[in-house]
Each structure stands twice: as C-alpha cells, then as structure tokens.
CSV table of C-alpha atoms in Angstrom, one decimal:
chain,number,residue,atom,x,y,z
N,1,UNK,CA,0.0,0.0,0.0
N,2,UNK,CA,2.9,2.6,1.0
N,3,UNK,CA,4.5,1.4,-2.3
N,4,UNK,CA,1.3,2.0,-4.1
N,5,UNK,CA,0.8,5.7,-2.4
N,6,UNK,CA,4.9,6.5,-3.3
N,7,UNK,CA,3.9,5.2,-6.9
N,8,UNK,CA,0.9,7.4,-7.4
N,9,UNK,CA,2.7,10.6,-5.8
N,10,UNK,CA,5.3,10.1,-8.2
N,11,UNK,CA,2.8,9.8,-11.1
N,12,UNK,CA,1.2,12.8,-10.7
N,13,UNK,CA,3.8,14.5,-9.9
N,14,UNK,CA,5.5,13.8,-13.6
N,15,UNK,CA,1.8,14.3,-15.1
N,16,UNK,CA,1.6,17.8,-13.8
N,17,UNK,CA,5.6,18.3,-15.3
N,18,UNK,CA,4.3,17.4,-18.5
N,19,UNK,CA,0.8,19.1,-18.1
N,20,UNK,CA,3.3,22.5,-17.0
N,21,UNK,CA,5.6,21.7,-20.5
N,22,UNK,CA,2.6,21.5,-22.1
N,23,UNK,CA,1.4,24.5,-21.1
N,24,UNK,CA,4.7,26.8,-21.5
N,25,UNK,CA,4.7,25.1,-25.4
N,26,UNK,CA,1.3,27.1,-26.0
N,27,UNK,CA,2.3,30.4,-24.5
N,28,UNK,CA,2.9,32.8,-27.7
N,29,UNK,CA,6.3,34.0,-27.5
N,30,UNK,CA,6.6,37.9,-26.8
N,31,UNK,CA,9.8,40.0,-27.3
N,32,UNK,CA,11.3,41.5,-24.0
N,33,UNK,CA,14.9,42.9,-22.7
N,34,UNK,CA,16.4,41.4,-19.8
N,35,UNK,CA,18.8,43.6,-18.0
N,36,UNK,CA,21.8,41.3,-16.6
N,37,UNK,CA,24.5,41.6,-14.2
N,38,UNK,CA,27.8,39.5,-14.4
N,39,UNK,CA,31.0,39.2,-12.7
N,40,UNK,CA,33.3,38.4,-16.1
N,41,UNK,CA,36.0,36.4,-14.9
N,42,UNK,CA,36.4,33.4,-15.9
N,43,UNK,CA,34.4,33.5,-19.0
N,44,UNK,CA,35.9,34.0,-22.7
N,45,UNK,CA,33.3,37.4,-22.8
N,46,UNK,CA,29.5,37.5,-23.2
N,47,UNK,CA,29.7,36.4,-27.0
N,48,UNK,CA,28.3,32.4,-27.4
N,49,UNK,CA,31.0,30.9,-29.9
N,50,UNK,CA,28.6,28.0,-31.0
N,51,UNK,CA,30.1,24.7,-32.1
N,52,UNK,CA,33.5,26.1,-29.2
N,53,UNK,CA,33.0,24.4,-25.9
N,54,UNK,CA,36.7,25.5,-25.4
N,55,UNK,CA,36.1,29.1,-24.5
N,56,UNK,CA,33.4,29.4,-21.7
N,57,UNK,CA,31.1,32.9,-22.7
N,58,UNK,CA,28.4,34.1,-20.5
N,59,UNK,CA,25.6,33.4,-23.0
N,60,UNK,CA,26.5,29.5,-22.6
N,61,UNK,CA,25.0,29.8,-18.9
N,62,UNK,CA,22.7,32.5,-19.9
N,63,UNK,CA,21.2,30.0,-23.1
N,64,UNK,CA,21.2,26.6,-21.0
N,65,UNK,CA,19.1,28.9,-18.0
N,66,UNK,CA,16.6,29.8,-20.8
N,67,UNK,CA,16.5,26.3,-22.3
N,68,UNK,CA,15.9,24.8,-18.4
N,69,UNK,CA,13.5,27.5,-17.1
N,70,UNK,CA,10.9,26.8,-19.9
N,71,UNK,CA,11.3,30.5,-21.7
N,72,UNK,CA,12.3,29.0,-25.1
N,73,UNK,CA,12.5,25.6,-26.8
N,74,UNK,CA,16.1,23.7,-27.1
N,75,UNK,CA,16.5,23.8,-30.3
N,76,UNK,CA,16.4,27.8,-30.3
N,77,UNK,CA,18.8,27.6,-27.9
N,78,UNK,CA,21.1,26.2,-30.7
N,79,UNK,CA,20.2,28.1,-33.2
N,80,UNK,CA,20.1,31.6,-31.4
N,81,UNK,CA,18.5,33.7,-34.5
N,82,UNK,CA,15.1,31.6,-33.4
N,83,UNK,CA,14.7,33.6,-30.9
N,84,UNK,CA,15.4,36.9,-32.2
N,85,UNK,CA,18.3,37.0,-29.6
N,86,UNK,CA,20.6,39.9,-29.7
N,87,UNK,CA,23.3,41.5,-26.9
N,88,UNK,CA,23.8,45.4,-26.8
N,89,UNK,CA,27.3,44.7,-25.9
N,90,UNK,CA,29.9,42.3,-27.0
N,91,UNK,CA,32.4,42.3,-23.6
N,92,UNK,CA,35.4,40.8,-23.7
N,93,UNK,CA,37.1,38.1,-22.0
N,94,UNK,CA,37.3,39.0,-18.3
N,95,UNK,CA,35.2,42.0,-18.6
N,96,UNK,CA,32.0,42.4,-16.4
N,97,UNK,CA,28.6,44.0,-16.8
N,98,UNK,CA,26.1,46.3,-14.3
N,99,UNK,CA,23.6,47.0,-16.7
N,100,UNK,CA,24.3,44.7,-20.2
N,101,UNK,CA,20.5,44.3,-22.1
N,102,UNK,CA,20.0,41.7,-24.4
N,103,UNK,CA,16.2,41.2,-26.5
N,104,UNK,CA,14.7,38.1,-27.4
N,105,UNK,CA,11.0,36.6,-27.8
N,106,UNK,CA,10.4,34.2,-24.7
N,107,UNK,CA,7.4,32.6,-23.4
N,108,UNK,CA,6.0,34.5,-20.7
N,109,UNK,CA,6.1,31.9,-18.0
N,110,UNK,CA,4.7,32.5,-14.9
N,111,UNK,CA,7.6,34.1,-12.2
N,112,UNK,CA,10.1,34.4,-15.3
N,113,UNK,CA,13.0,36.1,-13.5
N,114,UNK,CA,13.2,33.9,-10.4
N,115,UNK,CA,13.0,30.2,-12.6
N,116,UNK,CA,15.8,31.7,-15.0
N,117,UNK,CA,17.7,33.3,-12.1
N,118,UNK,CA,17.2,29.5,-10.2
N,119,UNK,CA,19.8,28.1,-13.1
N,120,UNK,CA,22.5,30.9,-13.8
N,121,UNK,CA,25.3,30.6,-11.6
N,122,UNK,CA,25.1,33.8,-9.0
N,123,UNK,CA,27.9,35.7,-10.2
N,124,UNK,CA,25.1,35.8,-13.2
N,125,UNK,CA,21.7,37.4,-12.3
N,126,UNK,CA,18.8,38.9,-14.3
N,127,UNK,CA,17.5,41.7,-12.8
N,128,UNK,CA,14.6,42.7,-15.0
N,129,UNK,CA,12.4,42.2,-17.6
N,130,UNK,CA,10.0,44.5,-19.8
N,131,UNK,CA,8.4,43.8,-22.5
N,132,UNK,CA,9.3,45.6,-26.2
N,133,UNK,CA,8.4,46.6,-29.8
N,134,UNK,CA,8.3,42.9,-32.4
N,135,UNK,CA,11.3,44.6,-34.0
N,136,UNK,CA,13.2,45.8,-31.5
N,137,UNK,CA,16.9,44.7,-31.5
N,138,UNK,CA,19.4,46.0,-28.6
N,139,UNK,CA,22.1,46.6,-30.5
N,140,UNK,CA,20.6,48.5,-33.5
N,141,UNK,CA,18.7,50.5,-31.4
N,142,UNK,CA,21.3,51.7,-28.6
N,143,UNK,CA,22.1,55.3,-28.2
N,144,UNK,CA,25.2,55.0,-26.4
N,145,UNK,CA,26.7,53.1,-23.9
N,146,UNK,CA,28.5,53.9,-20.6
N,147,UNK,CA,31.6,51.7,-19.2
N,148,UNK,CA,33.7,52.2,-16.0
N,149,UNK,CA,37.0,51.3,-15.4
N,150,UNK,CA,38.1,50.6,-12.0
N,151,UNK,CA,42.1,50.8,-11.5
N,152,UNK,CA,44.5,51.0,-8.8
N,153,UNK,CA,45.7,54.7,-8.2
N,154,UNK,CA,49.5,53.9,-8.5
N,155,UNK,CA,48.9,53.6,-12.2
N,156,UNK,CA,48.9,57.4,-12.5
N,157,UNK,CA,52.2,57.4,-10.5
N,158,UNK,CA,55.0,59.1,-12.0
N,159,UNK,CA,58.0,56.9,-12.6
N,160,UNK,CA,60.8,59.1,-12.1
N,161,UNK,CA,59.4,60.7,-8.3
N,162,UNK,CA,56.7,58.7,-7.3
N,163,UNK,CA,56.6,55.6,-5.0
N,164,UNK,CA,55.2,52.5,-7.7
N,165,UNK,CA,53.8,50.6,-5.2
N,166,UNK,CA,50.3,50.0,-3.4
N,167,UNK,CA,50.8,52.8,-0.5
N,168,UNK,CA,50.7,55.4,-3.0
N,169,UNK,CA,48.1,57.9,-2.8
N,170,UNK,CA,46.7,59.9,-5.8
N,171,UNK,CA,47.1,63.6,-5.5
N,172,UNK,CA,44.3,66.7,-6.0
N,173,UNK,CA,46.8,67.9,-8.8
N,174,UNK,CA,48.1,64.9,-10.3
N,175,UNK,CA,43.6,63.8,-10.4
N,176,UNK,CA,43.1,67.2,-12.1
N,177,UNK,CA,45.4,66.1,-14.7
N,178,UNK,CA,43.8,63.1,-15.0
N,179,UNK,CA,40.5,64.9,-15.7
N,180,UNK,CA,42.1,67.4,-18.7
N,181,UNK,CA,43.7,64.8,-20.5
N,182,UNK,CA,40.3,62.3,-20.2
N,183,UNK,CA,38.4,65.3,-21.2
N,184,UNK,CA,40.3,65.7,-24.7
N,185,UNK,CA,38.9,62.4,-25.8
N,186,UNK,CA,35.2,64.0,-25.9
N,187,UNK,CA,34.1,64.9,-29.3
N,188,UNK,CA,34.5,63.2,-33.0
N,189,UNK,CA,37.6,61.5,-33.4
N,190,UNK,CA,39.4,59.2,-35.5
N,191,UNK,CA,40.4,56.5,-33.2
N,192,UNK,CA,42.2,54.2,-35.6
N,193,UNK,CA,45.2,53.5,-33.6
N,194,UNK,CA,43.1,52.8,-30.8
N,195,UNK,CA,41.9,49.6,-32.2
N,196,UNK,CA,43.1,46.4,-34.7
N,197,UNK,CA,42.7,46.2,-38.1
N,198,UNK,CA,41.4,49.7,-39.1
N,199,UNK,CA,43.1,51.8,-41.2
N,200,UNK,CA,43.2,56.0,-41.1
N,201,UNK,CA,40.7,56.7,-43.8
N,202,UNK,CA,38.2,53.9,-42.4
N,203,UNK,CA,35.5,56.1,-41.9
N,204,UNK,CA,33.8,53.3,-39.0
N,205,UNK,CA,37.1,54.8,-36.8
N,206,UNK,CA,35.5,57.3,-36.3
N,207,UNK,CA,33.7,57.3,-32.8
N,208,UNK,CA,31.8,60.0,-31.1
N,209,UNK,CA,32.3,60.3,-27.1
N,210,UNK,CA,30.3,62.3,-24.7
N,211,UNK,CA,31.8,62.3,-21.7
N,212,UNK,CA,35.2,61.2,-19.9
N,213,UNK,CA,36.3,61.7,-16.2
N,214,UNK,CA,38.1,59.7,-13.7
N,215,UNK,CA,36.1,60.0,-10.1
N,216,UNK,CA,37.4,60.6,-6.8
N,217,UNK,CA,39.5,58.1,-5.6
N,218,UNK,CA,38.7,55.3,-2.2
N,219,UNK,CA,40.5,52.9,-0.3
N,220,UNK,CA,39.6,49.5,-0.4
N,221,UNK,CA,41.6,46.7,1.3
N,222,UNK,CA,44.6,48.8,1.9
N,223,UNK,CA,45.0,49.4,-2.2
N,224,UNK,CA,43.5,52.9,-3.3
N,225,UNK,CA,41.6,53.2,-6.5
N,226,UNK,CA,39.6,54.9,-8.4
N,227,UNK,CA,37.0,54.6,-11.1
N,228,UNK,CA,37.2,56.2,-14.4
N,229,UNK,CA,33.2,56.6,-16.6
N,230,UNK,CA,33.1,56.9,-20.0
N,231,UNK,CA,29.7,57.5,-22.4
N,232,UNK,CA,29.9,57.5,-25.8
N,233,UNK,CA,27.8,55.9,-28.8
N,234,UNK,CA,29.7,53.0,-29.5
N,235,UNK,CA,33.4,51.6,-29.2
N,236,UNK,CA,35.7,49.4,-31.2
N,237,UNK,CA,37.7,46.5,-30.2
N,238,UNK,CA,39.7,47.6,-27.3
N,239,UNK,CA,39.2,51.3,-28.0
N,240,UNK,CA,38.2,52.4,-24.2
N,241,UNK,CA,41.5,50.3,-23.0
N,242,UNK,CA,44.0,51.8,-25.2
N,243,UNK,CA,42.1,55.3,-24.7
N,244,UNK,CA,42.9,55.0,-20.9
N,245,UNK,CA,46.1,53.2,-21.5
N,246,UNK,CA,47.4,56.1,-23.5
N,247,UNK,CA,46.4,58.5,-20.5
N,248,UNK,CA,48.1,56.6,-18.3
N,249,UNK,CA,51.9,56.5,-20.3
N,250,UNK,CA,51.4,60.6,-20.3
N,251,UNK,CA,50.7,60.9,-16.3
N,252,UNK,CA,53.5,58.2,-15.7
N,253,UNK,CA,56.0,60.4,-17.6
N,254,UNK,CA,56.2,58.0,-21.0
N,255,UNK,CA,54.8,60.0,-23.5
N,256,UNK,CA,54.4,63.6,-24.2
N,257,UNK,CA,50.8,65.1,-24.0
N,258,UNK,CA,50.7,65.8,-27.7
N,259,UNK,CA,50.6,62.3,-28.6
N,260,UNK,CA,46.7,62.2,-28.3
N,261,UNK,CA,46.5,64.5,-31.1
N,262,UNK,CA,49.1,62.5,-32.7
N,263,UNK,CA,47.0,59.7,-32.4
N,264,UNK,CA,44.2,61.0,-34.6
N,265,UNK,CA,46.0,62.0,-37.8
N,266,UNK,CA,46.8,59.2,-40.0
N,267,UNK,CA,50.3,58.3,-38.5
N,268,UNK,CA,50.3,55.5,-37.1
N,269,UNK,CA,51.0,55.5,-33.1
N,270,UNK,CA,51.8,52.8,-30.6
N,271,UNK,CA,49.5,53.2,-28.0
N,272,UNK,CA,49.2,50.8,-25.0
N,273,UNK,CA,46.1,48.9,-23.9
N,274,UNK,CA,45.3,48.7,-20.1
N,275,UNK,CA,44.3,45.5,-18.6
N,276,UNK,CA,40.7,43.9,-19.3
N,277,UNK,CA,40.3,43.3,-15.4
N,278,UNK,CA,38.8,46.8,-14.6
N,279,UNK,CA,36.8,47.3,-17.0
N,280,UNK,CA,32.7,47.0,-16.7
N,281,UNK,CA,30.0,48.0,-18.5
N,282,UNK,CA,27.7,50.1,-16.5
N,283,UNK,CA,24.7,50.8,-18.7
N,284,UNK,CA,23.1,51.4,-22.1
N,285,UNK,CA,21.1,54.3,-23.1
N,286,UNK,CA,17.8,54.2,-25.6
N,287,UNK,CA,16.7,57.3,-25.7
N,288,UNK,CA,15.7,57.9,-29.1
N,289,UNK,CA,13.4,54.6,-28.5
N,290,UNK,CA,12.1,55.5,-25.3
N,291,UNK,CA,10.8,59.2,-26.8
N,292,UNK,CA,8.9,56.9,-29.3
N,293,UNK,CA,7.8,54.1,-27.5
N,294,UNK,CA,8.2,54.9,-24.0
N,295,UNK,CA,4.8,56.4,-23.4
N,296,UNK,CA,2.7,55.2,-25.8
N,297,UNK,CA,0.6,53.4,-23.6
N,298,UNK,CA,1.6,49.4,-24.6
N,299,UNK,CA,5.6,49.9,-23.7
N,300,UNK,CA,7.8,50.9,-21.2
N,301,UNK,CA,10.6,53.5,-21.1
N,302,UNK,CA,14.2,51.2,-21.3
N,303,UNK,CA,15.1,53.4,-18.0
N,304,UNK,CA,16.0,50.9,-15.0
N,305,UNK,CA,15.6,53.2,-11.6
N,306,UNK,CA,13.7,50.5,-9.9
N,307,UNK,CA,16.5,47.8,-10.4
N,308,UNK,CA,19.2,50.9,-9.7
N,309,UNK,CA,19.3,49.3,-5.7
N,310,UNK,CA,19.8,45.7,-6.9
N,311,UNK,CA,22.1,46.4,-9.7
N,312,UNK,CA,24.6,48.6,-6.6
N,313,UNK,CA,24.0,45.4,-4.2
N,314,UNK,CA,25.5,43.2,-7.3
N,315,UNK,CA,28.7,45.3,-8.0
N,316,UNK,CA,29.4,45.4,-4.4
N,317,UNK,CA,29.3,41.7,-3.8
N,318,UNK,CA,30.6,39.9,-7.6
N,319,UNK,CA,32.1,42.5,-9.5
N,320,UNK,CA,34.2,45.1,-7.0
N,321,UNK,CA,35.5,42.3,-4.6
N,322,UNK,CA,36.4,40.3,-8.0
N,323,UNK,CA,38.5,43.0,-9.2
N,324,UNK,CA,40.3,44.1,-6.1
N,325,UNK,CA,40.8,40.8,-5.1
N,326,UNK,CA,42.4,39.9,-8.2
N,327,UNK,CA,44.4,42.7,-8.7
N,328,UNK,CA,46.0,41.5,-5.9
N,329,UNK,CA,46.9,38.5,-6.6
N,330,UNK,CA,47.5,38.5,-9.8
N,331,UNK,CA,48.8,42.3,-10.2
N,332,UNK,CA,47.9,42.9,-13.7
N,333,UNK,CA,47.8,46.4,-13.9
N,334,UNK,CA,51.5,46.4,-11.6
N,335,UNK,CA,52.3,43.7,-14.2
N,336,UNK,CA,51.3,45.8,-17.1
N,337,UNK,CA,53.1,49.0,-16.1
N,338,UNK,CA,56.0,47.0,-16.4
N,339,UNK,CA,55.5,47.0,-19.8
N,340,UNK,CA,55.0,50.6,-20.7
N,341,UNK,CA,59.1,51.4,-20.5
N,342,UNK,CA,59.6,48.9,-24.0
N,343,UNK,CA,56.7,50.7,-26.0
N,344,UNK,CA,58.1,53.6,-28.3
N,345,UNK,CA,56.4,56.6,-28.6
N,346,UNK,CA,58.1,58.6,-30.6
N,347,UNK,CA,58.4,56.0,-33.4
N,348,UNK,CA,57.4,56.8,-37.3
N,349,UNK,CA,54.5,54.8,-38.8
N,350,UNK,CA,57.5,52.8,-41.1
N,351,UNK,CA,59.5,51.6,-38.0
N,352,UNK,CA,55.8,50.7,-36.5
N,353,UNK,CA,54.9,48.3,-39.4
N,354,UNK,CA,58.4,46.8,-39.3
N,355,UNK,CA,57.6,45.9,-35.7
N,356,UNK,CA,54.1,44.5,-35.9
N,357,UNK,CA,55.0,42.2,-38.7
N,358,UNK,CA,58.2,40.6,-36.5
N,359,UNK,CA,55.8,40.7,-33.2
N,360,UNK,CA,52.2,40.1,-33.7
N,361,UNK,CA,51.1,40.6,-30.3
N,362,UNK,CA,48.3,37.7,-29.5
N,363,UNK,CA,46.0,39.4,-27.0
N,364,UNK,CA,44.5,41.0,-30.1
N,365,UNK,CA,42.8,38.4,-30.5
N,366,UNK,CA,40.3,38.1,-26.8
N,367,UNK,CA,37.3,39.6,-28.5
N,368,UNK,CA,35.4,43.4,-27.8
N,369,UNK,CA,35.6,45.3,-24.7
N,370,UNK,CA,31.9,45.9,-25.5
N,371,UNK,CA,29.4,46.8,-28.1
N,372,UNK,CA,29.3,45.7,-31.5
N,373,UNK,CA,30.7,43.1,-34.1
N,374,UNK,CA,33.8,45.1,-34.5
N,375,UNK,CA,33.3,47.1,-31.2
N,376,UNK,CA,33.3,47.5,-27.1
C-alpha cells in the first residue's frame, strides 16, 4: 500500500511536469529585454561561440538557464536567430557587466526572472524584464553606452618621483590632470590607432564620445583606487582600454601630452592597452526609443531606476570584490606598467609596421571590450 501511495505521488507529480511543459509550449512568444549583471572572470566574454566548448562565454550559462526554465525551446537555444536574440554589448574576455540588455522573444512563464535566475550561476543574475516593440533589436537601437574602469591609483604614478607601489596615494593635482587629458577624448575622433585592423581613412574609426572623467578616488583593502566613466555611442575593439592606456603613459612620464592629437592623424601611433580586469559596463542608453515608445501606452521607457538598488547590491558583492581581489593576486595592472618602458612613442609609422609584422602581439585576438561586431 505505501509502495502504491509513493507510486501514485510520483505519477502525478510527472503528469503535472508534463501538463506544465505543455502548457509553457502554448504560451505565444513575446519580445522583452532582460537587463543582466555579471562578474566576467572566468568566462571568454559574453559572445556564445557555438560549435566552441573551449572558451566558456556568459551566454553559454545564460542560453542553457533559458532552455531549463521553460522560456524557449532547445532547439532555439542552438540556433540563437530563433529567438530573435541579440546583446547590446559584445564584452570581452574577463570584462563584467552592471547593466548589459539583451532582447529576445520568450514565453511569458509565470515568475520568469526567479526560474531563470534558479539556473544561472550567482555571479550571473537577471535583474529585469520589460516587455518591447516585435522589431526591437538591442544593439541597433542603442544610443550610447556607458563603461567604468576601476584601476588601482599607483597607475597614475610618475616613474621618475613617485613611489610604484600600493601605498601610493593619488594627489588633488596629479587627479586634475587626470580629468584634462580624459576630457580631450570627448568629441569626433578618428580612433584608428586605438583599435586592430582599421586603417586612417576607415571612416567606422570614427567614434563619437560624450563624456570622460576619472572619479574621486577610495581605499579599499589597503590598495586605493579609483573609477574612471566613459559614455559614448559606440566603441571598437579595445578602444576604451588603449584610450585609458594612453592616459596613463602621459601621467606616468612615458609620452608627451601631444601624442593624443598625434593619435588622430593618420600616422600610425603605438598606443598601449590597459588591462581587461577593470573594466565593466555600467549601462546602455535608448533614448531615441524610449521618446517613441516609451509612453505610448503598450511599452515601457528602457530606463532601469527600480533595479538601480539591486544592480549597486551586485557590484558590491561579484564585480568590486572580484577585481580588487584579483588585482591583488595577480597584479595585472603592476604587471602591465612594467611594460610601458619597452613601447616607443616617438616611433614613425615605417619603423611601427616593421615591428608588428616581426611581433604580432596575440591578446589582439580576446574579443570586444563591448558593443558591436567590431566594437566595445
């Protein structure tokens, strides 16, 4: 009899599975954003590389938690252009998000968030939902997009005077600095030596930034840093690295101030790329959508202030602690300033192409810091 009872529970208990299955297969599918948070180390970038179980992306976890939780069938999770899916941002590898959309049609299963949510790892959280226009894609129809970049304050000291180490502590002056030379990125410029593969007269090098500041700096865990914001409309493959890299040289004493101009013309200019470990993108803007759609009644603004408190509670306990903790044990940015002595900074665009072809350096080839096929 116990048996029997054990059988029957079991029974219905499958029944209702299936009669559940069943009933996510009739929901129509809908297309919505989800607004994610993820701690990026550890993962090859947020860009699924189908077919490549070598390099772990975050879309492999995000894909298998839609597949689990019922929101879309399997075999769209294969083939992701079932589902409409499309990321605002491509990140690269080791690069974290506070605010990274993504839009795809799901069904609307009851409690959505919190049975996806159940099978993401938690350095990987969705932390909203709304629901969108049929032929809204993320990337197409993103304004601009905002990334931080969270480094250790001994970066900006000088080489010749300063202490290099972790007691170091970033003067009023030397921040000020900081904050001119930032500020002569905003504008239209031609930022072809601030990525691969595009030449001087590519007109896509151009890029159009808005604003650029390093904030006041903090102590955490006896290292003080500081975060550096930048909004602009779109980036290229490592642009917002090498734009802070370059910064960094000048303050250090490497490079003369003049070289950002430099940079622009069509000489060609080594500049350095900073470390992937700091770098996070904090949010994307849709403004031009949400003055259309954002009060016509059926949609909402793409504006996130409800989710602002959950997205501050995630940085402070996945992606701050993962950057501090592994800047100090791994030391990449010490590590990288090492490196800044054997660049040449002076050196004509001839004696440049002489060195690329005999040293073809392979971190070119990690992926975007962010937001589109060939960008950040």
């Amino acid at each position: 009899e116990e048996g029997g009872e054990d059988q029957n529970k079991s029974l219905k208990r499958d029944a209702d599975e299936e009669d559940g299955e069943d009933q996510n297969k009739r929901l129509p599918k809908r297309k919505i954003v989800l607004l994610m948070a993820y701690s990026g180390k550890g993962y090859h970038g947020m860009q699924r590389n189908v077919g490549s179980s070598q390099f772990k992306t975050i879309e492999d976890d995000l894909v298998s938690a839609l597949v689990q939780s019922g929101c879309i069938p399997e075999n769209h999770g294969e083939d992701m252009k079932k589902m409409s899916f499309q990321r605002c941002a491509r990140t690269d590898k080791g690069v974290s998000a506070a605010g990274q959309i993504v839009s795809l049609k799901v069904r609307l299963i009851d409690d959505i968030l919190e049975k996806i949510n159940n099978h993401l790892p938690s350095h990987i959280r969705i932390l909203g939902l709304k629901r969108v226009t049929g032929g809204f894609n993320s990337k197409n129809k993103c304004d601009a997009r905002t990334y931080s970049y969270m480094l250790p304050t001994f970066a900006f000291a000088h080489k010749d005077h300063d202490v290099q180490e972790e007691v170091y502590r970033l003067d009023k002056e030397t921040l000020e600095r900081v904050n001119k030379l930032l500020a002569c990125y905003k504008g239209t410029h031609n930022f072809h030596n601030f990525t691969s593969q595009k030449g001087p007269r590519d007109p896509s090098a151009k890029r159009y930034i808005m604003e650029m500041y390093c904030g006041e700096p903090f102590v955490r865990e006896n290292i003080e840093f500081a975060v550096i914001k930048v909004k602009g409309q779109s980036f290229m493959m490592h642009q917002i690295r090498k734009m802070i890299g370059l910064v960094i040289a000048i303050v250090k004493g490497y490079a003369a101030e003049s070289i950002i101009k430099r940079s622009w013309g069509e000489e060609k200019v080594d500049v350095p790329k900073a470390p992937g470990l700091g770098l996070v993108l904090e949010r994307v803007h849709f403004e031009k959508y949400n003055r259309r759609f954002g009060n016509d009644g059926l949609h909402e603004p793409l504006e996130w202030t409800e989710e602002e408190e959950k997205i501050a509670v995630f940085k402070e306990q996945y992606i701050y602690p993962t950057i501090i903790n592994t800047e100090r044990e791994e030391k990449s940015m010490a590590n990288w300033l090492n490196t800044l002595s054997i660049h040449d900074f002076n050196s004509s665009a001839v004696e440049m192409q002489a060195n690329n072809k005999t040293s073809k350096n392979s971190s070119d080839l990690e992926g975007s810091d962010g937001s589109d096929g060939d960008s950040d």
